[in-house]
XYZ file of C-alpha atoms in Angstrom:
642
model
C -0.016 0.102 0.174
C 2.828 2.488 0.924
C 4.701 1.453 -2.375
C 1.812 2.041 -4.403
C 1.125 5.461 -2.746
C 4.991 6.624 -3.418
C 4.843 5.402 -7.043
C 1.629 7.147 -7.519
C 3.006 10.431 -6.240
C 6.309 9.970 -8.433
C 3.937 9.535 -11.513
C 1.891 12.602 -10.632
C 5.012 14.697 -10.243
C 6.136 13.212 -13.632
C 2.919 14.311 -15.349
C 3.147 17.814 -13.531
C 6.559 18.373 -15.265
C 5.078 17.162 -18.652
C 2.585 20.105 -18.151
C 5.395 22.543 -18.502
C 5.010 21.927 -22.291
C 1.915 24.388 -22.088
C 2.242 27.978 -21.723
C 2.489 29.549 -18.203
C -0.938 31.078 -18.226
C -2.522 28.057 -19.542
C -0.956 25.973 -16.619
C -2.006 28.575 -14.018
C -5.569 28.364 -15.369
C -5.970 24.581 -16.055
C -3.103 22.789 -14.449
C -4.461 21.960 -11.005
C -7.857 20.432 -12.730
C -5.594 18.442 -15.266
C -3.256 17.053 -12.749
C -6.527 15.993 -10.589
C -7.978 14.181 -13.574
C -4.953 12.438 -14.229
C -4.605 11.212 -10.599
C -8.217 9.945 -10.623
C -7.303 8.029 -13.965
C -4.031 6.850 -12.520
C -5.868 5.521 -9.506
C -8.493 3.473 -11.780
C -5.663 1.927 -13.834
C -5.471 -1.783 -12.592
C -2.442 -3.150 -14.498
C 0.517 -2.377 -16.220
C -0.884 -2.177 -19.836
C -3.717 0.323 -18.531
C -0.960 2.598 -16.992
C 1.216 2.374 -19.992
C -1.838 3.320 -22.312
C -2.808 5.948 -19.864
C 0.729 7.563 -20.225
C 0.804 7.189 -24.017
C -2.524 8.839 -24.305
C -1.442 11.777 -21.808
C 1.923 12.305 -23.577
C 0.220 12.676 -27.175
C -2.548 14.577 -25.981
C -0.395 17.030 -23.880
C 2.090 17.488 -26.893
C -0.697 18.109 -29.394
C -2.694 20.355 -27.137
C 0.311 22.033 -25.928
C 1.510 23.011 -29.600
C -2.074 24.155 -30.415
C -1.957 26.439 -27.448
C 1.546 27.941 -28.437
C 0.149 28.523 -32.017
C -2.772 30.207 -30.697
C -0.742 32.550 -28.620
C 1.782 33.074 -31.586
C -1.272 34.096 -33.567
C -2.404 36.379 -31.145
C 1.201 37.665 -30.550
C 1.700 38.264 -34.411
C -1.476 40.275 -34.876
C -0.629 42.337 -32.027
C 2.855 42.897 -33.458
C 1.402 43.885 -36.751
C -0.911 46.596 -35.027
C 1.974 47.884 -32.835
C 4.547 48.150 -35.738
C 1.857 49.496 -37.833
C 1.642 52.448 -35.519
C 5.342 52.997 -35.709
C 6.459 52.308 -39.325
C 9.512 54.580 -38.874
C 10.874 52.288 -35.978
C 9.980 49.128 -37.880
C 11.643 50.064 -40.993
C 15.060 51.307 -39.262
C 15.178 47.966 -37.382
C 14.551 45.815 -40.563
C 17.224 47.811 -42.385
C 19.861 47.633 -39.672
C 19.203 43.860 -39.053
C 19.368 43.343 -42.887
C 22.671 45.062 -42.878
C 24.430 42.850 -40.349
C 22.765 39.657 -41.498
C 23.460 40.239 -45.185
C 27.135 41.146 -44.988
C 27.704 38.175 -42.604
C 25.785 35.775 -45.042
C 27.516 36.968 -48.155
C 31.188 36.459 -46.667
C 30.168 33.100 -45.193
C 28.835 31.940 -48.514
C 32.128 32.858 -50.249
C 34.289 31.659 -47.216
C 32.262 28.212 -46.983
C 32.833 27.637 -50.894
C 36.419 28.520 -51.004
C 37.731 27.437 -47.564
C 35.345 25.024 -45.864
C 33.848 22.829 -48.656
C 35.796 20.140 -50.482
C 36.594 20.600 -53.843
C 33.769 19.701 -56.436
C 35.583 16.557 -57.557
C 35.022 12.761 -56.907
C 37.246 11.768 -53.847
C 38.455 15.116 -53.614
C 40.100 14.278 -50.092
C 42.551 11.830 -51.988
C 43.470 14.167 -54.808
C 46.968 15.586 -54.663
C 49.403 17.841 -56.685
C 52.862 16.780 -57.594
C 55.712 18.858 -58.079
C 59.574 18.520 -58.897
C 61.744 20.151 -56.437
C 64.897 21.151 -58.174
C 67.785 22.926 -56.498
C 67.065 26.698 -56.048
C 63.347 26.444 -56.544
C 60.584 25.684 -53.962
C 58.663 23.603 -56.539
C 58.396 23.212 -60.331
C 56.366 21.671 -63.053
C 57.165 18.090 -64.236
C 58.836 17.480 -67.438
C 57.178 14.646 -69.994
C 60.018 12.045 -69.248
C 59.815 12.451 -65.569
C 55.962 12.510 -65.535
C 55.877 9.190 -67.349
C 58.505 7.621 -65.055
C 56.873 8.897 -61.935
C 53.680 7.374 -63.144
C 55.253 3.940 -64.056
C 57.466 3.610 -60.895
C 54.926 4.732 -58.079
C 52.368 2.402 -56.340
C 50.875 4.915 -53.938
C 48.484 6.314 -56.560
C 45.299 5.016 -58.055
C 45.910 7.241 -61.166
C 48.058 10.000 -62.299
C 47.419 12.425 -64.933
C 48.810 15.639 -66.414
C 47.726 18.947 -67.938
C 49.162 22.046 -69.215
C 47.738 25.455 -70.362
C 46.416 26.161 -73.902
C 45.476 29.445 -75.465
C 44.328 29.364 -79.053
C 42.411 31.279 -81.570
C 38.672 29.969 -82.303
C 37.989 30.802 -86.091
C 35.214 29.980 -88.272
C 32.526 30.746 -85.949
C 31.991 34.242 -86.842
C 34.294 36.911 -85.000
C 37.553 34.956 -83.912
C 37.702 34.383 -80.340
C 40.599 33.965 -77.924
C 40.108 31.052 -75.767
C 41.630 29.935 -72.657
C 41.918 26.172 -72.276
C 44.002 23.254 -71.008
C 45.514 20.061 -72.772
C 44.915 16.964 -70.594
C 46.033 13.380 -70.647
C 43.038 11.034 -71.311
C 42.930 10.085 -67.444
C 42.481 13.181 -66.007
C 38.839 14.070 -66.274
C 37.662 10.463 -65.494
C 39.793 11.027 -62.135
C 37.830 13.946 -61.274
C 34.555 12.091 -61.746
C 33.149 14.484 -64.289
C 30.592 13.345 -66.875
C 29.644 15.181 -69.982
C 26.304 16.645 -70.596
C 26.677 15.861 -74.142
C 29.111 13.291 -75.645
C 32.107 11.512 -74.364
C 35.311 12.218 -72.469
C 38.687 11.766 -74.139
C 40.121 8.134 -74.748
C 43.518 6.768 -75.029
C 43.061 6.806 -78.809
C 42.437 10.545 -78.801
C 45.586 11.092 -76.722
C 48.096 9.382 -79.396
C 50.298 11.432 -81.444
C 49.108 12.118 -84.935
C 45.424 11.406 -84.649
C 42.702 14.041 -85.455
C 42.341 16.497 -82.815
C 39.272 16.236 -80.581
C 37.776 18.910 -77.943
C 35.511 19.160 -75.086
C 33.588 22.589 -74.546
C 32.737 24.327 -71.507
C 28.989 24.763 -70.783
C 29.315 28.461 -71.129
C 31.121 28.353 -74.385
C 28.558 25.744 -75.725
C 25.664 28.215 -74.871
C 27.406 31.577 -75.978
C 29.221 30.405 -79.016
C 27.153 27.543 -80.372
C 23.855 28.663 -79.109
C 23.344 25.419 -76.966
C 22.757 23.453 -80.074
C 22.752 19.674 -79.312
C 24.134 18.996 -82.820
C 27.462 20.448 -81.851
C 28.998 17.016 -81.469
C 31.132 16.144 -84.368
C 31.055 19.821 -85.619
C 34.544 20.851 -86.910
C 36.234 23.856 -85.475
C 39.513 25.508 -86.130
C 41.836 26.234 -83.107
C 44.906 28.325 -84.570
C 43.869 26.983 -87.964
C 44.283 23.414 -86.830
C 40.781 21.395 -87.168
C 39.285 19.756 -84.263
C 36.235 17.962 -83.584
C 33.657 18.559 -80.867
C 33.178 15.364 -78.971
C 31.546 16.667 -75.695
C 30.273 19.211 -73.503
C 31.082 19.476 -69.675
C 28.540 20.389 -66.991
C 27.913 24.021 -66.171
C 29.560 23.892 -62.975
C 32.596 22.075 -63.821
C 35.804 24.239 -63.508
C 39.312 22.625 -63.732
C 41.900 23.916 -63.404
C 40.630 27.485 -63.283
C 37.374 29.075 -63.474
C 38.155 30.788 -67.065
C 38.863 27.661 -68.766
C 36.506 27.256 -71.840
C 38.067 24.236 -73.816
C 39.836 21.128 -73.043
C 42.068 19.209 -75.738
C 43.955 16.094 -75.665
C 47.627 16.164 -74.560
C 49.064 14.278 -77.388
C 52.962 13.877 -76.642
C 55.256 13.712 -79.450
C 58.581 11.942 -79.702
C 60.378 15.248 -79.317
C 58.912 15.714 -75.902
C 60.889 12.747 -74.885
C 64.022 12.476 -77.122
C 65.183 15.739 -77.143
C 68.562 16.171 -75.328
C 66.999 18.706 -72.850
C 63.675 16.885 -72.424
C 64.037 16.272 -68.670
C 64.752 20.026 -68.021
C 61.571 21.047 -70.110
C 59.181 21.496 -67.187
C 55.621 22.413 -68.160
C 53.281 19.806 -66.896
C 51.046 20.172 -64.010
C 50.462 16.795 -62.585
C 47.555 15.479 -60.368
C 47.152 11.995 -58.928
C 44.768 10.116 -56.887
C 45.824 8.407 -53.776
C 44.906 4.916 -53.212
C 42.367 4.021 -50.287
C 44.420 3.958 -47.169
C 47.446 5.799 -48.368
C 48.349 8.805 -46.773
C 50.106 11.954 -48.295
C 53.107 11.240 -45.892
C 53.442 7.635 -47.432
C 53.003 9.109 -50.948
C 55.705 11.738 -50.282
C 58.161 9.092 -48.740
C 57.690 6.830 -51.914
C 58.099 9.802 -54.323
C 61.478 10.708 -52.565
C 62.562 7.129 -53.427
C 61.411 7.445 -56.924
C 63.175 10.900 -57.402
C 66.430 9.305 -56.052
C 66.273 6.375 -58.448
C 65.769 8.755 -61.269
C 68.581 10.895 -60.193
C 71.049 7.788 -60.250
C 69.681 7.100 -63.951
C 69.886 10.537 -65.222
C 72.755 12.437 -63.110
C 73.070 15.200 -65.584
C 69.449 16.327 -65.748
C 67.908 14.956 -62.613
C 70.712 15.785 -60.052
C 69.236 16.907 -56.629
C 65.828 16.844 -58.137
C 63.324 15.845 -55.533
C 59.698 15.393 -55.379
C 56.807 17.298 -53.472
C 53.378 15.962 -52.888
C 50.602 18.252 -51.449
C 47.010 17.821 -51.230
C 45.029 19.488 -54.033
C 42.778 21.478 -51.742
C 45.644 23.045 -50.128
C 47.114 23.985 -53.565
C 43.843 25.790 -54.835
C 43.484 28.031 -51.743
C 46.639 30.070 -50.969
C 47.370 31.799 -47.664
C 46.718 35.291 -49.102
C 43.162 33.995 -49.998
C 42.459 32.408 -46.659
C 43.882 35.602 -44.769
C 41.641 37.698 -46.985
C 38.541 35.933 -46.380
C 39.345 35.662 -42.754
C 39.593 39.434 -42.515
C 36.520 39.971 -44.459
C 34.496 37.541 -42.173
C 35.976 39.360 -39.058
C 34.916 42.721 -40.468
C 31.299 41.153 -41.253
C 31.009 40.006 -37.749
C 31.873 43.521 -36.546
C 29.294 44.865 -38.694
C 26.828 42.161 -37.184
C 27.656 43.125 -33.717
C 27.308 46.765 -34.289
C 23.936 46.026 -35.655
C 22.860 43.860 -32.778
C 24.074 46.606 -30.437
C 22.020 49.365 -32.209
C 18.984 47.152 -32.492
C 19.140 46.689 -28.744
C 19.438 50.102 -27.915
C 16.177 50.954 -30.270
C 14.296 48.049 -28.717
C 15.328 48.934 -25.139
C 14.291 52.662 -25.612
C 11.038 51.460 -27.212
C 10.220 48.871 -24.514
C 10.884 51.430 -21.786
C 8.547 53.908 -23.439
C 5.935 51.185 -23.559
C 6.388 50.157 -19.933
C 3.044 51.956 -18.500
C 1.268 49.837 -21.509
C 2.954 46.731 -20.045
C 2.205 47.710 -16.590
C -1.613 48.074 -17.418
C -1.590 44.663 -18.915
C 0.136 43.105 -16.260
C -2.563 44.518 -13.920
C -5.177 42.940 -15.872
C -3.653 39.485 -15.439
C -0.870 39.201 -17.952
C 1.868 37.374 -16.495
C 5.750 38.429 -16.900
C 6.146 35.421 -19.072
C 3.459 36.372 -21.259
C 4.799 39.936 -21.642
C 8.170 38.848 -22.255
C 7.050 36.524 -24.993
C 5.022 39.216 -26.671
C 8.206 41.648 -26.853
C 10.286 38.674 -28.294
C 7.849 37.892 -30.807
C 8.031 41.490 -32.116
C 11.832 41.403 -32.000
C 11.972 38.164 -33.864
C 9.420 39.157 -36.384
C 11.509 42.224 -37.242
C 14.549 39.888 -37.167
C 12.905 37.422 -39.883
C 11.948 40.284 -41.785
C 15.495 41.948 -41.649
C 17.132 38.485 -42.290
C 14.997 37.934 -45.700
C 16.174 41.406 -46.680
C 19.658 40.535 -45.833
C 19.636 37.311 -47.913
C 18.515 39.080 -50.797
C 21.161 41.807 -50.328
C 23.847 38.850 -49.831
C 22.748 37.345 -53.087
C 23.130 40.610 -54.976
C 26.580 41.107 -53.316
C 28.007 37.866 -54.210
C 29.158 38.815 -57.712
C 31.238 41.587 -56.047
C 32.940 39.580 -53.552
C 33.836 36.806 -56.250
C 36.055 39.311 -57.598
C 38.099 38.944 -54.667
C 38.520 35.210 -55.202
C 41.525 34.057 -57.514
C 40.536 32.677 -60.901
C 42.857 29.873 -60.152
C 40.121 28.469 -57.850
C 38.293 25.698 -59.652
C 34.693 26.486 -58.000
C 31.827 27.916 -59.665
C 30.330 31.198 -58.413
C 28.789 30.569 -54.986
C 24.910 30.529 -54.611
C 22.537 30.886 -51.608
C 21.978 27.270 -51.361
C 20.277 25.187 -48.456
C 23.302 25.164 -46.191
C 23.730 28.912 -46.671
C 20.087 29.482 -45.927
C 20.274 27.401 -42.682
C 23.201 29.542 -41.644
C 21.408 32.609 -42.384
C 18.236 31.247 -40.416
C 20.269 30.433 -37.514
C 22.047 33.986 -37.686
C 18.607 35.543 -37.812
C 17.113 33.784 -34.848
C 20.330 34.426 -32.704
C 20.331 38.090 -33.740
C 16.651 38.432 -32.955
C 16.974 36.660 -29.553
C 20.306 38.626 -28.945
C 18.931 42.002 -29.552
C 15.638 41.319 -28.134
C 15.633 39.352 -24.974
C 17.604 41.694 -22.708
C 15.305 44.694 -23.574
C 12.227 42.596 -23.051
C 13.495 41.273 -19.597
C 14.428 44.801 -18.580
C 11.090 46.330 -19.586
C 9.067 43.876 -18.030
C 10.834 44.123 -14.825
C 8.882 47.214 -13.749
C 5.204 46.108 -14.696
C 3.907 46.422 -11.109
C 2.262 49.257 -9.298
C 5.670 51.419 -9.591
C 5.267 51.160 -13.332
C 1.873 52.402 -13.334
C 2.935 55.510 -11.294
C 6.282 56.142 -13.318
C 4.997 55.699 -16.547
C 7.495 56.555 -19.117
C 9.842 57.904 -16.525
C 10.505 54.311 -15.313
C 13.489 54.061 -17.679
C 15.563 56.702 -15.685
C 16.781 54.256 -13.129
C 20.615 53.702 -12.746
C 20.523 49.884 -13.611
C 18.662 50.865 -17.094
C 21.227 53.550 -17.688
C 24.113 51.166 -17.045
C 22.723 48.812 -19.531
C 22.463 51.204 -22.318
C 26.049 52.569 -21.524
C 27.164 48.869 -21.773
C 25.514 48.542 -25.212
C 26.997 51.876 -26.405
C 30.393 50.831 -25.204
C 30.136 47.732 -27.090
C 29.130 49.280 -30.014
C 32.024 51.970 -29.871
C 34.474 49.033 -29.417
C 33.411 47.160 -32.488
C 33.246 50.446 -34.338
C 36.968 51.328 -33.444
C 38.008 47.770 -34.614
C 36.461 48.350 -38.065
C 37.975 51.861 -38.249
C 41.419 50.808 -37.224
C 41.346 47.873 -39.720
C 39.986 50.181 -42.462
C 42.614 52.756 -41.760
C 45.418 50.133 -41.928
C 43.977 48.907 -45.365
C 43.765 52.437 -46.734
C 47.360 53.128 -45.605
C 48.601 50.038 -47.142
C 46.951 50.882 -50.453
C 48.459 54.346 -50.357
C 51.914 53.068 -49.573
C 51.339 50.470 -52.567
C 50.232 53.128 -54.952
C 53.285 55.330 -53.784
C 55.984 52.898 -54.537
C 57.558 53.833 -57.906
C 57.355 50.806 -60.004
C 60.481 52.064 -62.322
C 58.160 52.921 -65.289
C 55.727 55.281 -66.270
C 51.712 54.064 -66.308
C 50.158 57.345 -67.211
C 48.975 57.464 -70.902
C 50.288 53.861 -71.560
C 47.803 51.584 -73.045
C 48.315 47.703 -73.622
C 46.895 45.354 -76.020
C 47.719 41.521 -76.442
C 48.223 39.942 -79.781
C 48.066 36.014 -79.725
C 49.456 34.525 -82.800
C 47.838 31.069 -84.196
C 50.479 28.367 -84.412
C 51.975 26.707 -86.572
C 50.926 29.645 -89.004
C 53.414 31.882 -87.102
C 55.670 29.243 -85.931
C 58.567 30.770 -87.686
C 60.489 33.712 -86.142
C 60.498 35.696 -89.464
C 56.702 35.338 -89.978
C 56.261 36.650 -86.424
C 58.638 39.403 -86.964
C 56.832 40.499 -90.054
C 53.521 40.539 -88.402
C 54.972 42.654 -85.155
C 56.583 45.179 -87.638
C 53.215 45.383 -89.360
C 51.424 46.253 -85.897
C 54.070 48.564 -84.644
C 53.942 50.568 -87.858
C 50.240 50.829 -88.030
C 49.970 51.687 -84.319
C 52.784 54.172 -84.492
C 50.791 56.262 -87.075
C 47.732 56.394 -84.933
C 47.038 60.148 -83.880
C 48.463 60.772 -80.239
C 50.714 57.780 -80.403
C 54.385 59.075 -79.559
C 56.148 55.515 -79.060
C 55.284 52.014 -79.384
C 56.957 48.609 -78.676
C 56.422 44.912 -77.885
C 57.167 42.951 -74.772
C 56.636 39.285 -74.435
C 54.899 39.666 -71.134
C 53.903 42.769 -69.124
C 56.138 43.867 -66.336
C 55.513 42.855 -62.648
C 53.637 39.719 -63.771
C 54.349 36.005 -62.829
C 54.666 35.032 -66.462
C 57.658 35.099 -68.828
C 59.904 32.429 -67.381
C 62.808 32.154 -64.867
C 66.076 31.293 -66.556
C 69.316 30.043 -65.246
C 72.193 32.607 -65.445
C 75.779 31.821 -65.921
C 78.453 34.408 -65.845
C 81.389 34.381 -68.254
C 80.601 30.770 -69.592
C 80.945 29.555 -65.946
C 77.775 27.369 -65.027
C 76.475 28.329 -61.679
C 75.169 25.619 -59.258
C 71.184 25.708 -59.334
C 71.409 25.351 -55.508
C 72.752 28.864 -55.430
C 69.668 29.925 -57.272
C 71.372 31.780 -59.936
C 68.187 32.620 -62.055
C 66.722 35.582 -63.344
C 63.238 36.548 -65.050
C 63.400 37.339 -68.543
C 61.314 39.411 -71.089
C 61.875 39.756 -75.019
C 61.372 43.348 -76.198
C 61.455 45.253 -79.358
C 63.307 48.586 -80.003
C 61.951 51.733 -78.238
C 60.357 49.548 -75.170
C 62.305 51.659 -72.388
C 61.649 54.923 -74.074
C 58.038 53.829 -74.240
C 57.723 53.228 -70.633
C 60.060 56.182 -69.854
C 62.559 53.725 -68.081
C 65.771 55.467 -67.677
C 69.108 53.792 -68.671
C 72.017 54.152 -66.394
C 74.448 52.779 -68.795
C 74.949 51.426 -72.212
C 72.141 51.502 -74.845
C 68.689 50.419 -75.728
C 67.727 47.475 -77.928
C 67.909 48.283 -81.500
C 66.707 47.050 -85.057
C 70.544 45.663 -85.640
C 69.970 43.195 -82.673
C 68.707 40.008 -84.622
C 68.947 36.469 -84.136
C 71.918 36.486 -86.798
C 73.888 39.048 -84.516
C 75.382 38.536 -81.253
C 72.821 38.096 -78.615
C 72.530 41.332 -76.319
C 70.672 41.979 -73.139
C 69.604 44.977 -70.937
C 69.832 44.137 -67.225
C 68.501 45.830 -64.106
C 70.732 47.423 -61.335
C 69.703 44.456 -58.955
C 71.282 42.050 -61.747
C 74.401 43.885 -61.640
C 74.745 44.142 -58.065
C 73.922 40.331 -57.677
C 76.225 39.082 -60.374
């Protein structure tokens, strides 16, 4: 009897805890009656099955009824919120815009950061993809030569497959206006290794990659749409690239980009005998190599094996492979540079500061408004509204404003994405980020946290004086010391975040001014550049290229307002152009001492065109041809070094 009594009391307490699913006002009005009825039904339950069924029924009924009660209260709160905000449209619009600014900036930066740094690369088994480099003396890393690539592929066992690619820039002719296309030449096993499937046609096969076979071509989705109108009959179509015929065999998906976002075509590599039989073949480094690790093989294990492979090749080819090592890096790490990570980190920090400033502003706005409404809240409390009910009403208002502001912020983030993508290097093989489900979930979470963050403190503070004192003081009830300290703390927080942004912005502006103030050594004002890309093999001979350049220089020089004109192989201060070994007085310098220099080929008047002063000697002249003694103009740093 005593045991049954204790057990029944325990179950009654459990049922009382279950009633906390209901709103507090509902429990205060109906709680005692519901507990009494449950105790009676529990006393009538004569066996275990009856007790179990009673609890199942009680749980389901409580859950359904509680949800309905909360929905009814939410409906009432939303109607009241609509009426309240309708009487203060300026306040509502201000809160929505401030919230949209904070949520929009943070969501936009998170979208880019998520796609660039957090998500895996959009390729099959991307966590097993690695990039391979040669590491000769004097260089941190270098592309592979064709013979070394073939030997690495044959001698290694850590990789499921290994493939190579190189840059390819060609002129597309025969499709209306000639177009300059950026592409890559790839070995046949590269695209299958990345797991891509064409939307039309097929991928390359080993037959396409053999020397001497008819050229085949894969198009990017964008090029297919823009140049060929999305015509499904493009398969088998003949096109001319640098006057060489190619047949279109497929179209790759819209969101596939490799190795850069600006690639428009893919062609087979088609190695020639010259790539392997030339005396300098193993020093002809131009291949980027990607491999997929076998399951269970780590990057460190692959690195150790490639060190052994490189050592074997050094023993077999001591002249070309002396001290040439191998480096294996994850492809994910290769595609995101430290500069990109730092830039996105700074942007995300700035966006977080903007969100913090927005939240403190919103908290101040709602606090002032809630304190101004304290007499209204006191009247509602005297009529029977509990403190929980009043806090709930104020939180509903703040969350409603936050949801409206968050929706506007998501739209603003979507509009800002193209601008932010300009900060992402073209070398990243990712499509332009979009507002997908993952980003929307982040925006929803951010909006809810923002609504609670700037709403809960003002709501609790405003509902703290809803008694008789609130009725007497009315709008003056917010003058108390604690309320002023709260507002002061919010202002201090806002000022601190603003100072952080101002300092970072000032440092950035100062850095930009410093960079702009640096003298590059040449004149940029009034200097225009254009690029002429000549198709091969039509201009394979130096004489034919020289004739073309002379015609261009002559024609441009006769244009009104042109005082000087010249050609250079690659623009100054760019990474392109090649790094060449240097020997002094025919004495070969060891590569380990890094005796190298960046080289550009120029035509006469180049230094005059860019107003580059000559400290000693003369400029390149028309007499300096391939048939005469080679000459060069060197920099002061070159003279000081060598």
